[in-house]
Amino acid sequence: KRLAYVPDFPFLYDKLTPWEFLRFTGQLFHMNEQDIETRTRDLIPRFSLEPYLRKSIESLSHGTRQRIAIVSALMHNPEVFVLDEPMVGLDPHHQYILKEVLKERAAQGMTVFLSTHQLSVAEEVADRIGIVHMGKLVAVGTEEELHNLGGEGNAELEATFLALTREESDVAVQRQLHQG
């Protein structure tokens, strides 16, 4: 009940409709019908799911399926929300909506862990950023702390990422050259 997870390619029951899937998910979290209705009342229209609620999930696009997974994860108000590449398949409008929802939920006390290769998304929504490179956590901090650590001042996060990971990449290339 305390955790929700949305992978980059979420598993949904293809033979169900989105509404059946949301009800099923709510029931897994011991939510009654009224709670399910109440908690999805805001999320369904925000993620533009109304036209799809009675269609088979298997007939829906990847982006629509992603939005269903996000709504199903948020409806039980988890304390911790983990998302892996959540923007995959989302159009710019729904990317914006998701970023707004994540900021709102974080402001309400939800902890959000977001894994993304889109550094602009991290810049927009994160108050702390961890940089992982070649399977290692290279740096953690606020955007400003990372810029200072990378010696990039007020640069874009991309420049900071490259500065912080350049040395690690150079070492890995040297290792490969010596082993080859």
GROMACS .gro file of C-alpha atoms in nm:
model
  180
    1LYS     CA    1   0.000   0.000   0.000
    2ARG     CA    2   0.288   0.236   0.063
    3LEU     CA    3   0.459   0.188  -0.273
    4ALA     CA    4   0.362   0.223  -0.639
    5TYR     CA    5   0.575   0.135  -0.940
    6VAL     CA    6   0.532   0.212  -1.309
    7PRO     CA    7   0.787   0.046  -1.541
    8ASP     CA    8   0.871   0.184  -1.885
    9PHE     CA    9   0.657  -0.088  -2.044
   10PRO     CA   10   0.384  -0.160  -1.789
   11PHE     CA   11   0.201  -0.491  -1.772
   12LEU     CA   12  -0.174  -0.446  -1.799
   13TYR     CA   13  -0.437  -0.716  -1.841
   14ASP     CA   14  -0.510  -0.685  -2.213
   15LYS     CA   15  -0.855  -0.843  -2.202
   16LEU     CA   16  -0.984  -0.593  -1.945
   17THR     CA   17  -1.105  -0.242  -2.016
   18PRO     CA   18  -0.918   0.044  -1.848
   19TRP     CA   19  -1.208   0.093  -1.607
   20GLU     CA   20  -1.208  -0.279  -1.515
   21PHE     CA   21  -0.832  -0.262  -1.465
   22LEU     CA   22  -0.859   0.045  -1.242
   23ARG     CA   23  -1.132  -0.121  -1.034
   24PHE     CA   24  -0.924  -0.440  -1.011
   25THR     CA   25  -0.618  -0.242  -0.901
   26GLY     CA   26  -0.822  -0.051  -0.644
   27GLN     CA   27  -0.959  -0.376  -0.504
   28LEU     CA   28  -0.604  -0.511  -0.470
   29PHE     CA   29  -0.540  -0.215  -0.241
   30HIS     CA   30  -0.862  -0.284  -0.046
   31MET     CA   31  -1.036   0.024  -0.180
   32ASN     CA   32  -1.415   0.021  -0.194
   33GLU     CA   33  -1.605   0.129  -0.507
   34GLN     CA   34  -1.670   0.479  -0.373
   35ASP     CA   35  -1.300   0.537  -0.298
   36ILE     CA   36  -1.207   0.410  -0.644
   37GLU     CA   37  -1.457   0.649  -0.805
   38THR     CA   38  -1.348   0.942  -0.589
   39ARG     CA   39  -0.975   0.896  -0.641
   40THR     CA   40  -1.000   0.842  -1.015
   41ARG     CA   41  -1.246   1.129  -1.071
   42ASP     CA   42  -0.961   1.380  -1.104
   43LEU     CA   43  -0.699   1.151  -1.259
   44ILE     CA   44  -0.903   1.005  -1.547
   45PRO     CA   45  -0.984   1.341  -1.711
   46ARG     CA   46  -0.639   1.485  -1.640
   47PHE     CA   47  -0.484   1.198  -1.832
   48SER     CA   48  -0.757   1.212  -2.102
   49LEU     CA   49  -0.871   0.855  -2.045
   50GLU     CA   50  -1.250   0.906  -2.070
   51PRO     CA   51  -1.280   0.792  -2.436
   52TYR     CA   52  -1.095   0.468  -2.362
   53LEU     CA   53  -1.256   0.348  -2.039
   54ARG     CA   54  -1.482   0.091  -2.209
   55LYS     CA   55  -1.237  -0.028  -2.476
   56SER     CA   56  -1.018  -0.335  -2.451
   57ILE     CA   57  -0.670  -0.248  -2.322
   58GLU     CA   58  -0.514  -0.461  -2.597
   59SER     CA   59  -0.655  -0.217  -2.857
   60LEU     CA   60  -0.491   0.089  -2.700
   61SER     CA   61  -0.167   0.266  -2.790
   62HIS     CA   62   0.145   0.246  -2.576
   63GLY     CA   63   0.094   0.603  -2.456
   64THR     CA   64  -0.264   0.535  -2.348
   65ARG     CA   65  -0.154   0.218  -2.170
   66GLN     CA   66   0.119   0.419  -1.996
   67ARG     CA   67  -0.138   0.673  -1.876
   68ILE     CA   68  -0.360   0.392  -1.743
   69ALA     CA   69  -0.064   0.248  -1.551
   70ILE     CA   70   0.015   0.590  -1.402
   71VAL     CA   71  -0.345   0.647  -1.290
   72SER     CA   72  -0.367   0.295  -1.143
   73ALA     CA   73  -0.046   0.356  -0.948
   74LEU     CA   74  -0.157   0.693  -0.813
   75MET     CA   75  -0.513   0.605  -0.718
   76HIS     CA   76  -0.425   0.450  -0.382
   77ASN     CA   77  -0.213   0.754  -0.283
   78PRO     CA   78   0.118   0.573  -0.222
   79GLU     CA   79   0.381   0.725   0.004
   80VAL     CA   80   0.653   0.630  -0.244
   81PHE     CA   81   0.608   0.639  -0.622
   82VAL     CA   82   0.875   0.481  -0.844
   83LEU     CA   83   0.866   0.551  -1.218
   84ASP     CA   84   1.103   0.406  -1.477
   85GLU     CA   85   1.119   0.617  -1.794
   86PRO     CA   86   0.758   0.734  -1.754
   87MET     CA   87   0.767   0.970  -2.053
   88VAL     CA   88   0.811   0.683  -2.301
   89GLY     CA   89   0.508   0.685  -2.527
   90LEU     CA   90   0.353   1.000  -2.381
   91ASP     CA   91   0.276   1.293  -2.609
   92PRO     CA   92   0.401   1.638  -2.501
   93HIS     CA   93   0.063   1.729  -2.348
   94HIS     CA   94   0.058   1.423  -2.122
   95GLN     CA   95   0.427   1.461  -2.038
   96TYR     CA   96   0.339   1.807  -1.909
   97ILE     CA   97   0.040   1.671  -1.714
   98LEU     CA   98   0.253   1.397  -1.556
   99LYS     CA   99   0.521   1.646  -1.452
  100GLU     CA  100   0.256   1.868  -1.294
  101VAL     CA  101   0.099   1.573  -1.110
  102LEU     CA  102   0.440   1.459  -0.982
  103LYS     CA  103   0.519   1.810  -0.855
  104GLU     CA  104   0.177   1.832  -0.685
  105ARG     CA  105   0.213   1.492  -0.520
  106ALA     CA  106   0.568   1.569  -0.405
  107ALA     CA  107   0.444   1.896  -0.253
  108GLN     CA  108   0.184   1.690  -0.065
  109GLY     CA  109   0.459   1.469   0.082
  110MET     CA  110   0.485   1.182  -0.165
  111THR     CA  111   0.839   1.060  -0.232
  112VAL     CA  112   0.893   1.025  -0.607
  113PHE     CA  113   1.181   0.825  -0.755
  114LEU     CA  114   1.208   0.894  -1.125
  115SER     CA  115   1.448   0.711  -1.354
  116THR     CA  116   1.496   0.897  -1.681
  117HIS     CA  117   1.741   0.956  -1.961
  118GLN     CA  118   1.562   1.285  -2.036
  119LEU     CA  119   1.767   1.521  -1.823
  120SER     CA  120   1.527   1.808  -1.889
  121VAL     CA  121   1.258   1.610  -1.704
  122ALA     CA  122   1.487   1.572  -1.403
  123GLU     CA  123   1.561   1.946  -1.415
  124GLU     CA  124   1.190   2.028  -1.415
  125VAL     CA  125   1.060   1.797  -1.144
  126ALA     CA  126   1.342   1.685  -0.915
  127ASP     CA  127   1.459   1.855  -0.600
  128ARG     CA  128   1.746   1.604  -0.571
  129ILE     CA  129   1.912   1.421  -0.857
  130GLY     CA  130   2.126   1.110  -0.858
  131ILE     CA  131   2.354   1.052  -1.155
  132VAL     CA  132   2.414   0.687  -1.237
  133HIS     CA  133   2.680   0.601  -1.492
  134MET     CA  134   2.797   0.254  -1.593
  135GLY     CA  135   2.599   0.104  -1.307
  136LYS     CA  136   2.754   0.329  -1.041
  137LEU     CA  137   2.603   0.619  -0.850
  138VAL     CA  138   2.843   0.898  -0.946
  139ALA     CA  139   2.683   1.193  -0.768
  140VAL     CA  140   2.373   1.297  -0.571
  141GLY     CA  141   2.251   1.643  -0.486
  142THR     CA  142   2.040   1.937  -0.584
  143GLU     CA  143   2.085   2.063  -0.937
  144GLU     CA  144   2.299   2.349  -0.804
  145GLU     CA  145   2.516   2.111  -0.598
  146LEU     CA  146   2.570   1.890  -0.903
  147HIS     CA  147   2.662   2.189  -1.120
  148ASN     CA  148   2.918   2.298  -0.859
  149LEU     CA  149   3.053   1.943  -0.824
  150GLY     CA  150   3.090   1.913  -1.200
  151GLY     CA  151   3.248   2.256  -1.228
  152GLU     CA  152   2.977   2.364  -1.468
  153GLY     CA  153   2.829   2.659  -1.275
  154ASN     CA  154   2.484   2.739  -1.412
  155ALA     CA  155   2.506   2.508  -1.713
  156GLU     CA  156   2.236   2.272  -1.830
  157LEU     CA  157   2.218   1.942  -1.646
  158GLU     CA  158   2.343   1.770  -1.961
  159ALA     CA  159   2.677   1.956  -1.941
  160THR     CA  160   2.704   1.869  -1.572
  161PHE     CA  161   2.625   1.503  -1.643
  162LEU     CA  162   2.892   1.490  -1.912
  163ALA     CA  163   3.148   1.657  -1.684
  164LEU     CA  164   3.075   1.420  -1.396
  165THR     CA  165   3.081   1.107  -1.611
  166ARG     CA  166   3.361   1.196  -1.854
  167GLU     CA  167   3.641   1.079  -1.624
  168GLU     CA  168   3.460   0.751  -1.551
  169SER     CA  169   3.411   0.693  -1.925
  170ASP     CA  170   3.777   0.771  -1.998
  171VAL     CA  171   3.888   0.520  -1.733
  172ALA     CA  172   3.658   0.252  -1.880
  173VAL     CA  173   3.793   0.310  -2.232
  174GLN     CA  174   4.151   0.287  -2.102
  175ARG     CA  175   4.064  -0.042  -1.927
  176GLN     CA  176   3.917  -0.183  -2.249
  177LEU     CA  177   4.221  -0.076  -2.451
  178HIS     CA  178   4.458  -0.243  -2.206
  179GLN     CA  179   4.253  -0.562  -2.196
  180GLY     CA  180   4.206  -0.580  -2.576
   0.00000   0.00000   0.00000
